[in-house]
mmCIF file of C-alpha atoms in Angstrom:
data_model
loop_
_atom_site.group_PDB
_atom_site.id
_atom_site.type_symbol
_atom_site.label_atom_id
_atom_site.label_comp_id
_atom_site.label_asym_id
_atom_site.label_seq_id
_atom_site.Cartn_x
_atom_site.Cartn_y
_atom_site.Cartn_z
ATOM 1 C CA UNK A 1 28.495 -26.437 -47.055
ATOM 2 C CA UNK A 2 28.976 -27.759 -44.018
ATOM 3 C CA UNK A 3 31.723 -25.233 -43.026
ATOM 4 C CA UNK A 4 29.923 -22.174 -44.258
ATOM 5 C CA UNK A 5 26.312 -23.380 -42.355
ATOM 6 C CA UNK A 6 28.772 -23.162 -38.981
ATOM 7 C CA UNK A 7 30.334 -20.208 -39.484
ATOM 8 C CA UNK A 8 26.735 -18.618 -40.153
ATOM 9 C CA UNK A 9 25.529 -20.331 -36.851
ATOM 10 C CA UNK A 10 28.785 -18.874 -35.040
ATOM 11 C CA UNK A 11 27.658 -15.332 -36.372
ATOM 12 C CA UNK A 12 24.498 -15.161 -35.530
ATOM 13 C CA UNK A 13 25.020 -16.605 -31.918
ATOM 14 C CA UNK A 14 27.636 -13.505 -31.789
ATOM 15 C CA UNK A 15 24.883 -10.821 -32.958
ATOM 16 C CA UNK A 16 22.155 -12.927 -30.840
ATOM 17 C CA UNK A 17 24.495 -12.299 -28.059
ATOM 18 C CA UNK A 18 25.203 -8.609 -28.958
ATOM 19 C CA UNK A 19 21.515 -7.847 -29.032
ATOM 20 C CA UNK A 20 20.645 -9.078 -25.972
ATOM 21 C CA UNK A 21 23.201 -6.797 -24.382
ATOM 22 C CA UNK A 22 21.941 -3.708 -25.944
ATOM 23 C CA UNK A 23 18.396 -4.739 -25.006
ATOM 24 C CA UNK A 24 19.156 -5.794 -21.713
ATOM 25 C CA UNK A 25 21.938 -4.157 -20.230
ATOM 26 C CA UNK A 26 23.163 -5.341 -16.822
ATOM 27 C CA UNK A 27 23.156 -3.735 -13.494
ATOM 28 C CA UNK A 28 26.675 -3.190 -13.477
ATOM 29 C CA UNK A 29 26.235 -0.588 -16.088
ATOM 30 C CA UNK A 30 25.997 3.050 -14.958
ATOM 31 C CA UNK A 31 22.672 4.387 -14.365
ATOM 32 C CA UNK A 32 21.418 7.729 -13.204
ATOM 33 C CA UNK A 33 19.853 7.672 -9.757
ATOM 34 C CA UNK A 34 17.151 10.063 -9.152
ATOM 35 C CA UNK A 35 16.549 11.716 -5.309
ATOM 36 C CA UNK A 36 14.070 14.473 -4.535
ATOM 37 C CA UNK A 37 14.380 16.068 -1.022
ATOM 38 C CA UNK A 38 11.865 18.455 0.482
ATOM 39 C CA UNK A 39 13.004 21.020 2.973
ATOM 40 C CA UNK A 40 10.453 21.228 6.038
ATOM 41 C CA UNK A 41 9.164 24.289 6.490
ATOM 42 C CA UNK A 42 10.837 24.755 10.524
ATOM 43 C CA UNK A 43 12.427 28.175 10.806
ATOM 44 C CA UNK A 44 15.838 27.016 11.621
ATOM 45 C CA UNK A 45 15.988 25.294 8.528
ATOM 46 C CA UNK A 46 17.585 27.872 6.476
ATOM 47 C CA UNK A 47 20.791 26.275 6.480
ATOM 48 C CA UNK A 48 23.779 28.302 4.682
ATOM 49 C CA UNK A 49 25.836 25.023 4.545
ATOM 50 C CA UNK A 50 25.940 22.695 0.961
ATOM 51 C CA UNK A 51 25.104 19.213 1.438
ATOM 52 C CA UNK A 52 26.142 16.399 -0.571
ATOM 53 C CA UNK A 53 23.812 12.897 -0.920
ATOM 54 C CA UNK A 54 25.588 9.962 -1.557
ATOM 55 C CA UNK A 55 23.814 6.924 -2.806
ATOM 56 C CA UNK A 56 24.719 2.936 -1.454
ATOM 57 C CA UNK A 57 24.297 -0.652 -3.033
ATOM 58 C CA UNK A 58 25.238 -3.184 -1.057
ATOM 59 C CA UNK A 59 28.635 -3.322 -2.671
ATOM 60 C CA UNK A 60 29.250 0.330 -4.017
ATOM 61 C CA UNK A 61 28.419 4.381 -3.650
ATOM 62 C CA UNK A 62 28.434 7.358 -5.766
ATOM 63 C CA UNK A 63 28.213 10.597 -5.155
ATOM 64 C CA UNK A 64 24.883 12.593 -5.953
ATOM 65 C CA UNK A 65 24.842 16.203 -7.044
ATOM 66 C CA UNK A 66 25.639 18.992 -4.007
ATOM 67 C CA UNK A 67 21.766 20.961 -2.522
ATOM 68 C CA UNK A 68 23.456 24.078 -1.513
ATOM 69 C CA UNK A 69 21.682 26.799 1.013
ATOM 70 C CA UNK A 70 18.123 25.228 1.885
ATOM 71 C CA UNK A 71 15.220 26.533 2.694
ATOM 72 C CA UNK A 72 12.005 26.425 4.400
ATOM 73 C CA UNK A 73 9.887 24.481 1.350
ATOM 74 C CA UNK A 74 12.130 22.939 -0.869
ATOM 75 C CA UNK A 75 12.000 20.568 -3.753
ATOM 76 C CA UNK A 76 15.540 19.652 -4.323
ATOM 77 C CA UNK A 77 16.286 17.003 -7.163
ATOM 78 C CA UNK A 78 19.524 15.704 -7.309
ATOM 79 C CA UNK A 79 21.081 12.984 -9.681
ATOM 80 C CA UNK A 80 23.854 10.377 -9.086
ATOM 81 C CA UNK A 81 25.613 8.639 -12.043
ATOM 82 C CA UNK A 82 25.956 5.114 -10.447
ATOM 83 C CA UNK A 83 27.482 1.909 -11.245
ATOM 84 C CA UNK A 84 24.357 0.085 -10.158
ATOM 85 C CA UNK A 85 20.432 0.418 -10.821
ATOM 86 C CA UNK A 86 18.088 1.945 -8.709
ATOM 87 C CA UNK A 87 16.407 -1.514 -7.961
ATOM 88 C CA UNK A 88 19.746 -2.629 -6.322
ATOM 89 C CA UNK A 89 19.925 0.845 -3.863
ATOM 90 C CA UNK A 90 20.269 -0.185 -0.129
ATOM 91 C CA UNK A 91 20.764 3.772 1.621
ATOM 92 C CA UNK A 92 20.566 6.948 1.060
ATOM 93 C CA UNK A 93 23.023 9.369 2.993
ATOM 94 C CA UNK A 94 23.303 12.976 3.565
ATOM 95 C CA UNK A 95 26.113 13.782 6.234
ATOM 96 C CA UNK A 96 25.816 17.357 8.061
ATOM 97 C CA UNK A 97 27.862 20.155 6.948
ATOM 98 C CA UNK A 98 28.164 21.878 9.755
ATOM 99 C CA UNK A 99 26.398 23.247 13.286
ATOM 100 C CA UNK A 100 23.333 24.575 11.500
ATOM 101 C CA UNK A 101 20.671 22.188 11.011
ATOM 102 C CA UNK A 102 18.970 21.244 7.867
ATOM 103 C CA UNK A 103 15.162 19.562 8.486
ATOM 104 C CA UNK A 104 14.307 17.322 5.796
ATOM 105 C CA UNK A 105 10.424 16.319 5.462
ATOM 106 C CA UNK A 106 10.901 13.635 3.029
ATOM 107 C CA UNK A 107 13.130 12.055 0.713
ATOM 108 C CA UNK A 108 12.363 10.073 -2.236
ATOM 109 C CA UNK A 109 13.749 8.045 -5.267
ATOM 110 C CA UNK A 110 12.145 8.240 -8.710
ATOM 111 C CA UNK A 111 12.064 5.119 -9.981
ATOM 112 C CA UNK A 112 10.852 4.345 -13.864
ATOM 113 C CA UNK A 113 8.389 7.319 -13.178
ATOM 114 C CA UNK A 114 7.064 6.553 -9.822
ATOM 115 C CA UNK A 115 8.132 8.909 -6.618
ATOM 116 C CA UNK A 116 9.395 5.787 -3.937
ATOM 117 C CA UNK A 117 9.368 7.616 -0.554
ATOM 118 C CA UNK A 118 12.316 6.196 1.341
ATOM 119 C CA UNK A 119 12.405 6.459 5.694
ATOM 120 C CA UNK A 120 14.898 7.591 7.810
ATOM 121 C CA UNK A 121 16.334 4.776 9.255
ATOM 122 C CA UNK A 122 19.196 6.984 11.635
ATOM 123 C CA UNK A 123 15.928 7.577 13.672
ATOM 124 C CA UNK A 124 14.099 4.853 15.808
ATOM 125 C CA UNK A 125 11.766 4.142 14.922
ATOM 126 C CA UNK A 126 12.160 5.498 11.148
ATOM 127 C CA UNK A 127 10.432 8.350 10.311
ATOM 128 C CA UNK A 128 9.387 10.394 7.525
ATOM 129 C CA UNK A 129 10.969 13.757 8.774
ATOM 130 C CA UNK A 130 14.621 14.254 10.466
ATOM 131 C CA UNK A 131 16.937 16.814 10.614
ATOM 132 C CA UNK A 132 20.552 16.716 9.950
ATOM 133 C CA UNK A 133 23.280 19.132 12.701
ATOM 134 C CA UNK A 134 26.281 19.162 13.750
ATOM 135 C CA UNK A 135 25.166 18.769 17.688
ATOM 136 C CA UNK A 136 27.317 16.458 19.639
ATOM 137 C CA UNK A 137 24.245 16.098 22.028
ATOM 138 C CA UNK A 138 22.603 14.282 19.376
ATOM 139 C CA UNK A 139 24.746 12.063 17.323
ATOM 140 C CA UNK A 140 21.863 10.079 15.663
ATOM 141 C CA UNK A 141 21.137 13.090 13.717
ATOM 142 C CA UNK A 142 24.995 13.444 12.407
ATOM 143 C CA UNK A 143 24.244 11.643 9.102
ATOM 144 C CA UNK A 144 20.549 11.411 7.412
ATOM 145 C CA UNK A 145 20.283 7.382 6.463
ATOM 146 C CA UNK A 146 17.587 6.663 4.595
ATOM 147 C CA UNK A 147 16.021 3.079 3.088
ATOM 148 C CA UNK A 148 13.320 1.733 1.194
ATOM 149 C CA UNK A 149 11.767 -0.447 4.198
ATOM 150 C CA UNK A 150 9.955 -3.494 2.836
ATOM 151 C CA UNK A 151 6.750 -3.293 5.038
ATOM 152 C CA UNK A 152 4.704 -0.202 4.615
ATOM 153 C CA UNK A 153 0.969 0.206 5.808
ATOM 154 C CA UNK A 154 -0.873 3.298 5.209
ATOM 155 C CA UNK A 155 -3.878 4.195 7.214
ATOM 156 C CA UNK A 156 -6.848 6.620 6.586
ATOM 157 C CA UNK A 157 -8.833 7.850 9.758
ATOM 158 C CA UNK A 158 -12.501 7.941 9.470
ATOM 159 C CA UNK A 159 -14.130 11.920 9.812
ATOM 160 C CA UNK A 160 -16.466 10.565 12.341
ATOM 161 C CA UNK A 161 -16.656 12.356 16.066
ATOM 162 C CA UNK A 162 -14.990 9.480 17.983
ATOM 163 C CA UNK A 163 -12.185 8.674 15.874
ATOM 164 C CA UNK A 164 -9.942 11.394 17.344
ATOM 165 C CA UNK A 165 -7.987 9.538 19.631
ATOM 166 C CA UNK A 166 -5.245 10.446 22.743
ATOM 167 C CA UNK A 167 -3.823 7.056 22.490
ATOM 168 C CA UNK A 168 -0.681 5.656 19.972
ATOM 169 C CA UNK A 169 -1.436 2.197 18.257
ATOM 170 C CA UNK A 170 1.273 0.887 16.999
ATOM 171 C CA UNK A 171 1.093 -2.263 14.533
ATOM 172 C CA UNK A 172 2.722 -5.713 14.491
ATOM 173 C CA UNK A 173 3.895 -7.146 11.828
ATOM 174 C CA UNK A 174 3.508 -10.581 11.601
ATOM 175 C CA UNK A 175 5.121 -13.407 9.582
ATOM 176 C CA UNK A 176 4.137 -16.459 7.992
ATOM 177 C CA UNK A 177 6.239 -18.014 10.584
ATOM 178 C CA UNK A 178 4.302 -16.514 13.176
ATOM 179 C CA UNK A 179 7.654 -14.266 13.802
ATOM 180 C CA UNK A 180 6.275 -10.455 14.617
ATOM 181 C CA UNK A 181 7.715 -7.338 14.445
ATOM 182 C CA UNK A 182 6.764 -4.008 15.210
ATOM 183 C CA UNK A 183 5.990 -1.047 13.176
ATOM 184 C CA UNK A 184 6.585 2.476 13.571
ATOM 185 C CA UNK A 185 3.928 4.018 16.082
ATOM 186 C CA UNK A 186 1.031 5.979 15.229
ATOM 187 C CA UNK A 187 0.380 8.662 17.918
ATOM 188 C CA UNK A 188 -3.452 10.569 18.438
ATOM 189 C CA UNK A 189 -4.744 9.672 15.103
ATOM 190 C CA UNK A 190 -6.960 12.666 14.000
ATOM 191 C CA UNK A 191 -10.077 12.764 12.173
ATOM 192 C CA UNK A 192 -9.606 12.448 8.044
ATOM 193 C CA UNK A 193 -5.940 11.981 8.465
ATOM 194 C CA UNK A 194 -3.288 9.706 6.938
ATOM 195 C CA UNK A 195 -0.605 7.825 8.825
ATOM 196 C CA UNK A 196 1.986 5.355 7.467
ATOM 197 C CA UNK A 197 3.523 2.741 9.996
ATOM 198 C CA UNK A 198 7.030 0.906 8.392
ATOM 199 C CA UNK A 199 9.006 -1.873 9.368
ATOM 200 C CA UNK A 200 12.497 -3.358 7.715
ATOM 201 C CA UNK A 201 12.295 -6.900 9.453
ATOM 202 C CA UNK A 202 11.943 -8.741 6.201
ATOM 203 C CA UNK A 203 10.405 -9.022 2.867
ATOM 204 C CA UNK A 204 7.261 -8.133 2.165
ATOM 205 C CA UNK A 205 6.547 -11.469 0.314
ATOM 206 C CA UNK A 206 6.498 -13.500 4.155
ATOM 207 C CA UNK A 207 4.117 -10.893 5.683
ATOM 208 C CA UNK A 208 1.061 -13.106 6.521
ATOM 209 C CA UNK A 209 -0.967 -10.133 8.501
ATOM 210 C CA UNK A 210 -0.831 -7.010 10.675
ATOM 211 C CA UNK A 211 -2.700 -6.684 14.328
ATOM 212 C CA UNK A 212 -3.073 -3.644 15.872
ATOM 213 C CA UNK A 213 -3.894 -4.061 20.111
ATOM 214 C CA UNK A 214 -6.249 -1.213 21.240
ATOM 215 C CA UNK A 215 -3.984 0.530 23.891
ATOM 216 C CA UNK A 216 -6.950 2.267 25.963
ATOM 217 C CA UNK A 217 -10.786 3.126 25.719
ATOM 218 C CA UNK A 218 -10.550 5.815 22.840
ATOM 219 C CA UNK A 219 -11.138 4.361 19.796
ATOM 220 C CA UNK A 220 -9.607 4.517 16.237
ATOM 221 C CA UNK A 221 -11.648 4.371 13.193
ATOM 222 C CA UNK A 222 -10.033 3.393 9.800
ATOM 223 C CA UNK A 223 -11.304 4.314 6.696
ATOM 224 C CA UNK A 224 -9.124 2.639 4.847
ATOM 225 C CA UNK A 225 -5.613 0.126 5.576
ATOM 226 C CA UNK A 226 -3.412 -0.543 2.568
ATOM 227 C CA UNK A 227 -0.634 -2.328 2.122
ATOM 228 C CA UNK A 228 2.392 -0.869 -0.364
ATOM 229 C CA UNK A 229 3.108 -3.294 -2.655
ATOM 230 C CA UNK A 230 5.842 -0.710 -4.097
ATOM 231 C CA UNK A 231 5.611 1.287 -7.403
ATOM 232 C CA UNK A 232 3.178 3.415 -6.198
ATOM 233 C CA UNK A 233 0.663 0.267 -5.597
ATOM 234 C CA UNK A 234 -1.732 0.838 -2.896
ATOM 235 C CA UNK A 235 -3.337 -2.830 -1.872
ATOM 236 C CA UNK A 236 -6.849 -2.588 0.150
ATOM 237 C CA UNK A 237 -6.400 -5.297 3.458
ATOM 238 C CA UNK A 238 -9.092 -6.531 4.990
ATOM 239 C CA UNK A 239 -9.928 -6.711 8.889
ATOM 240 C CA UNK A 240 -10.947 -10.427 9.185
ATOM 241 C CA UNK A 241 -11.580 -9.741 13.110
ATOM 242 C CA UNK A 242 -14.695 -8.663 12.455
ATOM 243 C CA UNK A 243 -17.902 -10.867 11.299
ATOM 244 C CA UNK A 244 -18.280 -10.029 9.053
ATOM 245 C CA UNK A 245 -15.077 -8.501 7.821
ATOM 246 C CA UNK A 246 -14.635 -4.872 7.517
ATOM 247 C CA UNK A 247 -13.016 -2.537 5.384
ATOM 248 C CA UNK A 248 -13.512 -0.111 8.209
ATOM 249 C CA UNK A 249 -11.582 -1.472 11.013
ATOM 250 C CA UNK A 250 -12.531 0.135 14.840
ATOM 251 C CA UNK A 251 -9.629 -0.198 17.412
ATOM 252 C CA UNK A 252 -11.319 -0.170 20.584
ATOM 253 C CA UNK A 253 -10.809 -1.839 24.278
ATOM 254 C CA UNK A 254 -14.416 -1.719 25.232
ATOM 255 C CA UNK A 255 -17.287 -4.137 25.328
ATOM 256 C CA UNK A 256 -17.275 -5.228 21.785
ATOM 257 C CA UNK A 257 -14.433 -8.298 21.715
ATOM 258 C CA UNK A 258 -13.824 -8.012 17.880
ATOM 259 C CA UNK A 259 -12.820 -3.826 18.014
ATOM 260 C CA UNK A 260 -9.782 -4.975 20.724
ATOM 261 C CA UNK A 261 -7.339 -6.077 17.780
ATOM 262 C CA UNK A 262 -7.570 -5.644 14.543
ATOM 263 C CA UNK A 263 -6.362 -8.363 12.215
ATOM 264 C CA UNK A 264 -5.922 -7.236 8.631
ATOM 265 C CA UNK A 265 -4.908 -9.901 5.914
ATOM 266 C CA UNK A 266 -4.446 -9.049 1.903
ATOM 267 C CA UNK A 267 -7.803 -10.285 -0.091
ATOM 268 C CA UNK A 268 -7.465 -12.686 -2.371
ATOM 269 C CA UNK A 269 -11.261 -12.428 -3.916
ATOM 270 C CA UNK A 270 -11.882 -8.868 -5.153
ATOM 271 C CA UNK A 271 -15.344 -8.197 -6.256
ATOM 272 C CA UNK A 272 -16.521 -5.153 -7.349
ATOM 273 C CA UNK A 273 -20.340 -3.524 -6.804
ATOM 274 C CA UNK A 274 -21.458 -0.501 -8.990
ATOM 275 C CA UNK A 275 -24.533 1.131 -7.329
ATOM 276 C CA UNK A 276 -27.479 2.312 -10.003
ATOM 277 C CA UNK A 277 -27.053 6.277 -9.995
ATOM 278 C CA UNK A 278 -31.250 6.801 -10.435
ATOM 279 C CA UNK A 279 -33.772 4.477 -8.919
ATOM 280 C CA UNK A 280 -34.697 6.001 -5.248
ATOM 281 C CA UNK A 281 -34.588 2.497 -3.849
ATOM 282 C CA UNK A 282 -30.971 2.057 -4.120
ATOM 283 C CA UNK A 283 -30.471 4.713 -1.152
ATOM 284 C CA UNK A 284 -30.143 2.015 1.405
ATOM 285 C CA UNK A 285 -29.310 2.204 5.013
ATOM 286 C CA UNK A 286 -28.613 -1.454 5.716
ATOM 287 C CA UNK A 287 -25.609 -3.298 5.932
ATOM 288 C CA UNK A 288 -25.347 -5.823 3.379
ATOM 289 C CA UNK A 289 -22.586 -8.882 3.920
ATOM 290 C CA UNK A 290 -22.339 -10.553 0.229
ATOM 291 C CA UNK A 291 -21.011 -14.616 0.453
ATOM 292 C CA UNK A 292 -18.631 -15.520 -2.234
ATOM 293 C CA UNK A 293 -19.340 -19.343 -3.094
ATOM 294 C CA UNK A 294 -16.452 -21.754 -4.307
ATOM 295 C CA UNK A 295 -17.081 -24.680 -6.909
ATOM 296 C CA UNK A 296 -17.026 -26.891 -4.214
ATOM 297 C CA UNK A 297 -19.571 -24.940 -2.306
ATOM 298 C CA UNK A 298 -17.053 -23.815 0.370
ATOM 299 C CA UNK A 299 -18.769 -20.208 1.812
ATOM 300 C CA UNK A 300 -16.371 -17.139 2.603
ATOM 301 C CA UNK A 301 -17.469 -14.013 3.927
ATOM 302 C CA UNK A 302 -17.057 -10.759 1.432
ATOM 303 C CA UNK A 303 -16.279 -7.704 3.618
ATOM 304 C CA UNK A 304 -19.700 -5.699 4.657
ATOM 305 C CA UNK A 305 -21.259 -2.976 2.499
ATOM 306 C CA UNK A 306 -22.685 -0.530 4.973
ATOM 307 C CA UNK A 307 -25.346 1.759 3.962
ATOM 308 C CA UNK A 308 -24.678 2.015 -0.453
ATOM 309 C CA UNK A 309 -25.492 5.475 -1.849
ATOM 310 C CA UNK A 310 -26.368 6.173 -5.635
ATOM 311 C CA UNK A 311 -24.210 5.843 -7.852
ATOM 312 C CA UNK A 312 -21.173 4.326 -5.768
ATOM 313 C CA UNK A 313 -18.721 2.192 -6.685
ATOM 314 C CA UNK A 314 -18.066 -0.437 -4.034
ATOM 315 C CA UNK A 315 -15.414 -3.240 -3.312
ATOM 316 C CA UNK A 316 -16.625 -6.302 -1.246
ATOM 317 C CA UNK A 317 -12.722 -8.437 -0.299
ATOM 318 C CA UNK A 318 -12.934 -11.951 1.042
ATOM 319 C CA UNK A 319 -10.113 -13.893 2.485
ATOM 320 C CA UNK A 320 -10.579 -16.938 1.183
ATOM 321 C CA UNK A 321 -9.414 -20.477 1.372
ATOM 322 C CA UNK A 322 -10.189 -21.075 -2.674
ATOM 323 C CA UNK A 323 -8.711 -18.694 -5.460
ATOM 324 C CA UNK A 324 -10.470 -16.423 -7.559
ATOM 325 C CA UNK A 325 -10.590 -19.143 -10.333
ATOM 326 C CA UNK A 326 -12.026 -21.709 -8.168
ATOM 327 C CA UNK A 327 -15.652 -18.998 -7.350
ATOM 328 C CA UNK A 328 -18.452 -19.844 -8.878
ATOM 329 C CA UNK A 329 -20.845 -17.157 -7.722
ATOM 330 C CA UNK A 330 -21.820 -14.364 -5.610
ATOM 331 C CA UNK A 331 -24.711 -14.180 -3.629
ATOM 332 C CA UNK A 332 -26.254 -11.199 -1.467
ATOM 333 C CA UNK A 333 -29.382 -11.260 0.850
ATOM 334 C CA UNK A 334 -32.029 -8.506 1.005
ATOM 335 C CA UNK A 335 -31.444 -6.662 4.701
ATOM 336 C CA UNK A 336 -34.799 -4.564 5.060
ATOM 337 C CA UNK A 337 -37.474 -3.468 2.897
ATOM 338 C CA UNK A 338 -35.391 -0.418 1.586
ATOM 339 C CA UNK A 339 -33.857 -1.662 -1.778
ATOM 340 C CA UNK A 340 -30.318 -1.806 -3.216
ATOM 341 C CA UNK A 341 -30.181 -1.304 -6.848
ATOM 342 C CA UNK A 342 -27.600 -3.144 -8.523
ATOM 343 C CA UNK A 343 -26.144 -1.658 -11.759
ATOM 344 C CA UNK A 344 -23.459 -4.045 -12.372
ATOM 345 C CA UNK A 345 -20.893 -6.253 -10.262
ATOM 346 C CA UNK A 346 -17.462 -7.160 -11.308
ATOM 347 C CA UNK A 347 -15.338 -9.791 -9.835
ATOM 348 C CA UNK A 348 -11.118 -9.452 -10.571
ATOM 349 C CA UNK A 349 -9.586 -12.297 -11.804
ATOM 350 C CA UNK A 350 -5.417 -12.490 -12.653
ATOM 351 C CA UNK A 351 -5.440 -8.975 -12.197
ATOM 352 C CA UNK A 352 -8.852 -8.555 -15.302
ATOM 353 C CA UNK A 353 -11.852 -7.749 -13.853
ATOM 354 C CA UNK A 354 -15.038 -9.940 -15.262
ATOM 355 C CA UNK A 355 -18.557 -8.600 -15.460
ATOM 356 C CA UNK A 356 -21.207 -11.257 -13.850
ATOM 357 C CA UNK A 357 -24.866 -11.767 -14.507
ATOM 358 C CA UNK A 358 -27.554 -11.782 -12.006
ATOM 359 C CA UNK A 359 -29.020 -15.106 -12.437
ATOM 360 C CA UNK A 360 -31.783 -14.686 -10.294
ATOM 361 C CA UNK A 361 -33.251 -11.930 -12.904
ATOM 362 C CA UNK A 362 -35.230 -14.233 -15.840
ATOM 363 C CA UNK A 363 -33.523 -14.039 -18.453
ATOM 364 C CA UNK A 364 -30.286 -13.117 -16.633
ATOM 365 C CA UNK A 365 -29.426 -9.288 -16.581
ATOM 366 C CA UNK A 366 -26.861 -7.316 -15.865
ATOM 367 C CA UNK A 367 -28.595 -5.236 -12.943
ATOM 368 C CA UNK A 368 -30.955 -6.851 -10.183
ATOM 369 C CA UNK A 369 -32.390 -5.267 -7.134
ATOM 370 C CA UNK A 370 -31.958 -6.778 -3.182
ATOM 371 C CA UNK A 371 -34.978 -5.807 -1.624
ATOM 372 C CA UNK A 372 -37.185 -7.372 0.957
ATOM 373 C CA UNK A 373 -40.519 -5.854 -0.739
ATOM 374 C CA UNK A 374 -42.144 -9.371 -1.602
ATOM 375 C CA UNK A 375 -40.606 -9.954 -5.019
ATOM 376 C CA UNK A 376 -38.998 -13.209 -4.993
ATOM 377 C CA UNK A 377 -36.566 -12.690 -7.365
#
């Protein structure tokens, strides 16, 4: 019995064992690397030539499929059998084939679904678009490298008059060990446009903030700074430079001390504010600043909420010294006699967001109003 118990325990560790390699199959099996490549649309980009991608690991290549004759607007998708996964790709290559040039606008890895754009890193600084000739004059354009740089801010200009600036910012990246590198520049930021700035320094997981210096007068108005937290993850950052903070940051040397450097940091308290879509009284103009209040009764400012329209959906970030387990409520002052109607509010907790109840309603509701017209609720 005691025999024929083993030998059963012997098999099963053997099919235990089998099935784990079917499930999970390592990197070192072959995989099939994905690469799209758009063509910029710059006249001398009709190359005749055939160019041939070649994918990196840190310890192997292969050879993607050839993108033969170019032209102005192209989506070319290639695939590379590899001996690695796509997690594990360190470059992207495309050598020149010849005097012509080829201008690429992007290049990206699919990934599980999800379009990864990667930067060309045979530029400095790396850059979305390069071009790829045979020109001795030019040697850094010989061979297109491209990477999947760790640190990756996108910005949003503000449409608003002023916001059209002559100036470049360019953004620091800073560590958690105060080390601080700097990110690709962003030059004349136009009104309602988007702008990435990337840096390869180190991992994302160290980066402890980003400051951007105001380099003149002109100012730059951000709608919106994210952070790429990669697979097509977008993360909100807050500028904690200004009291109290913004999810609009304003880059500007004049009087105002806060607008000369913006200082955004990732939120750790995300609460979100859903704006009644009937009552007249919720079309405020004010600027509301809503406190987020630990357990311990430790106070941290929630980014402002400037001027809520009907029927909005609004986040209020705080950079906080407690976690998002650790708040007990959220509170928000009236700011004028105009009312804002409050349909619901929702604070995000391990990645679930939790509906709250406005206690200061009798019994406590789901909606309240912030208003200054006498009602002391």
């Amino acid at each position: 019995t005691v025999s024929v118990l083993y030998w059963c325990k012997v098999r099963m560790s053997a099919i235990r064992a089998l099935l784990v390699a079917l499930l999970f199959p390592l990197h070192a099996w072959a995989a099939t690397i994905t690469l799209r490549v758009t063509t910029s649309t710059i006249a001398d980009s009709d190359s005749p030539h055939t160019f041939t991608p070649t994918v990196h690991s840190s310890s192997a290549s292969c050879t993607a499929t050839s993108i033969s004759n170019p032209s102005n607007g192209d989506v070319n998708t290639v695939t590379a059998s590899c001996s690695f996964a796509a997690a594990d790709i360190s470059q992207v290559r495309i050598p020149n084939s010849g005097p012509d040039g080829w201008y690429i606008a992007k290049a990206e890895l699919q990934i599980n679904g999800a379009r990864m754009r990667l930067w060309a890193v045979n530029l400095s600084p790396p850059a979305f678009e390069t071009w790829i000739d045979d020109d001795p004059a030019k040697p850094d354009h010989a061979t297109g490298i491209w990477e999947m740089l760790p640190l990756r801010m996108h910005f949003t200009t503000q449409s608003i008059t002023n916001a059209e600036s002559v100036s470049t910012f360019t953004p620091s990246f800073i560590s958690t060990s105060s080390a601080t590198c700097a990110g690709t520049s962003i030059a004349a930021p136009a009104q309602g446009a988007s702008y990435w700035s990337v840096a390869g320094c180190w991992a994302l997981s160290t980066l402890a903030r980003v400051e951007i210096t105001a380099p003149s007068s002109d100012s730059w108005e951000v709608q919106k700074a994210s952070i790429d937290r990669g697979g097509g993850t977008l993360e909100q950052w807050v500028a904690t430079n200004q009291a109290p903070p913004s999810l609009t940051p304003i880059i500007d040397d004049d009087d105002l001390t806060e607008y000369k450097k913006a200082v955004l940091q990732a939120p750790n308290i995300k609460v979100r504010i859903v704006t009644a879509a009937t009552p007249a009284s919720a079309d405020s103009l004010h600027t509301y600043s809503p406190k987020f209040i630990s357990k311990t009764s430790v106070v941290c400012d929630g980014s402002r909420v400037v001027a809520p329209g009907l029927g909005s959906s609004i986040l209020s970030l705080g950079v906080c010294s407690f976690p998002p387990e650790d708040l007990e409520r959220v509170e928000i002052s009236q700011q004028g006699n105009d009312g804002w109607d409050i349909s619901e509010l929702y604070v995000e907790v391990a990645s679930v967001e939790q509906q709250w109840w406005a206690i200061n309603e009798s019994p406590p509701a789901r909606s309240t109003v912030v208003d200054g017209d006498g009602a002391t609720r």
